[in-house]
């Protein structure tokens, strides 16, 4: 069993390109089933949106590949697209 506080301190890494996406700031839970549907990663200072609000990255639970002792490996393809749009 994992506590949310333990979950939040792990780095989230995208296996598609090896980049660190950030840390989990929140989770989405299906109240009917009691299952975690997605994790929400707080924005990393590089992806400031309109009015300086940081964008959040939502990763579906099915795209979490492995939860390790120090990191959470995820499959996320939207990260590269956002960076190329900014540049």
Short mmCIF file of C-alpha atoms in Angstrom, two decimals:
data_model
loop_
_atom_site.label_atom_id
_atom_site.label_comp_id
_atom_site.label_asym_id
_atom_site.label_seq_id
_atom_site.Cartn_x
_atom_site.Cartn_y
_atom_site.Cartn_z
CA UNK A 1 0.00 0.00 0.00
CA UNK A 2 1.19 3.53 -0.82
CA UNK A 3 0.22 6.72 0.97
CA UNK A 4 -0.57 9.83 -1.08
CA UNK A 5 2.22 11.71 0.70
CA UNK A 6 4.72 9.07 -0.48
CA UNK A 7 3.26 9.24 -3.99
CA UNK A 8 3.72 13.03 -4.16
CA UNK A 9 7.46 13.08 -3.45
CA UNK A 10 8.37 10.72 -6.30
CA UNK A 11 9.61 12.23 -9.57
CA UNK A 12 7.41 11.48 -12.57
CA UNK A 13 9.48 10.55 -15.66
CA UNK A 14 8.23 10.19 -19.22
CA UNK A 15 9.58 6.96 -20.75
CA UNK A 16 9.05 8.33 -24.28
CA UNK A 17 11.94 10.79 -23.94
CA UNK A 18 13.33 10.37 -20.40
CA UNK A 19 12.23 13.84 -19.27
CA UNK A 20 11.16 14.62 -15.74
CA UNK A 21 7.59 15.91 -15.86
CA UNK A 22 7.36 17.00 -12.23
CA UNK A 23 5.66 15.68 -9.12
CA UNK A 24 2.12 14.53 -8.50
CA UNK A 25 0.06 17.35 -7.09
CA UNK A 26 -3.35 15.68 -7.14
CA UNK A 27 -5.19 12.51 -8.10
CA UNK A 28 -8.55 11.90 -9.75
CA UNK A 29 -10.65 9.19 -8.10
CA UNK A 30 -13.77 7.59 -9.53
CA UNK A 31 -16.19 7.83 -6.62
CA UNK A 32 -18.34 4.98 -7.95
CA UNK A 33 -15.53 2.43 -8.19
CA UNK A 34 -13.11 3.93 -5.67
CA UNK A 35 -10.27 3.56 -8.19
CA UNK A 36 -7.68 6.12 -9.20
CA UNK A 37 -8.49 7.31 -12.74
CA UNK A 38 -5.58 9.71 -13.27
CA UNK A 39 -2.76 11.59 -11.61
CA UNK A 40 -2.27 15.32 -12.01
CA UNK A 41 1.25 16.67 -12.27
CA UNK A 42 1.81 20.24 -11.19
CA UNK A 43 3.32 22.44 -13.90
CA UNK A 44 7.08 22.86 -14.06
CA UNK A 45 8.10 26.51 -14.26
CA UNK A 46 9.02 26.15 -17.97
CA UNK A 47 5.43 25.71 -19.11
CA UNK A 48 3.83 28.91 -17.84
CA UNK A 49 0.48 29.51 -19.41
CA UNK A 50 -1.65 32.62 -19.78
CA UNK A 51 -1.38 35.06 -16.82
CA UNK A 52 1.52 33.01 -15.44
CA UNK A 53 -0.66 30.08 -14.38
CA UNK A 54 1.25 26.81 -14.58
CA UNK A 55 -0.27 24.13 -16.77
CA UNK A 56 -1.12 20.79 -15.26
CA UNK A 57 -0.43 17.46 -16.91
CA UNK A 58 -3.07 14.78 -16.46
CA UNK A 59 -1.82 11.21 -16.85
CA UNK A 60 -4.40 8.45 -17.10
CA UNK A 61 -3.82 5.58 -14.67
CA UNK A 62 -3.48 3.18 -17.64
CA UNK A 63 -0.41 5.18 -18.80
CA UNK A 64 1.49 4.65 -15.55
CA UNK A 65 4.03 1.98 -16.38
CA UNK A 66 5.87 1.46 -13.10
CA UNK A 67 5.87 2.94 -9.62
CA UNK A 68 9.36 2.60 -8.23
CA UNK A 69 10.96 3.53 -4.95
CA UNK A 70 12.05 7.00 -6.19
CA UNK A 71 10.28 7.54 -9.52
CA UNK A 72 7.04 6.91 -11.35
CA UNK A 73 7.47 5.96 -15.00
CA UNK A 74 4.69 7.11 -17.31
CA UNK A 75 3.90 7.14 -21.00
CA UNK A 76 3.00 10.70 -22.07
CA UNK A 77 3.23 12.04 -25.59
CA UNK A 78 1.74 15.52 -25.15
CA UNK A 79 4.85 16.95 -23.50
CA UNK A 80 6.92 17.22 -26.72
CA UNK A 81 4.02 18.86 -28.56
CA UNK A 82 3.66 21.59 -25.92
CA UNK A 83 7.39 22.35 -26.01
CA UNK A 84 7.48 22.59 -29.82
CA UNK A 85 4.47 24.97 -29.78
CA UNK A 86 6.27 27.32 -27.39
CA UNK A 87 9.55 27.45 -29.31
#
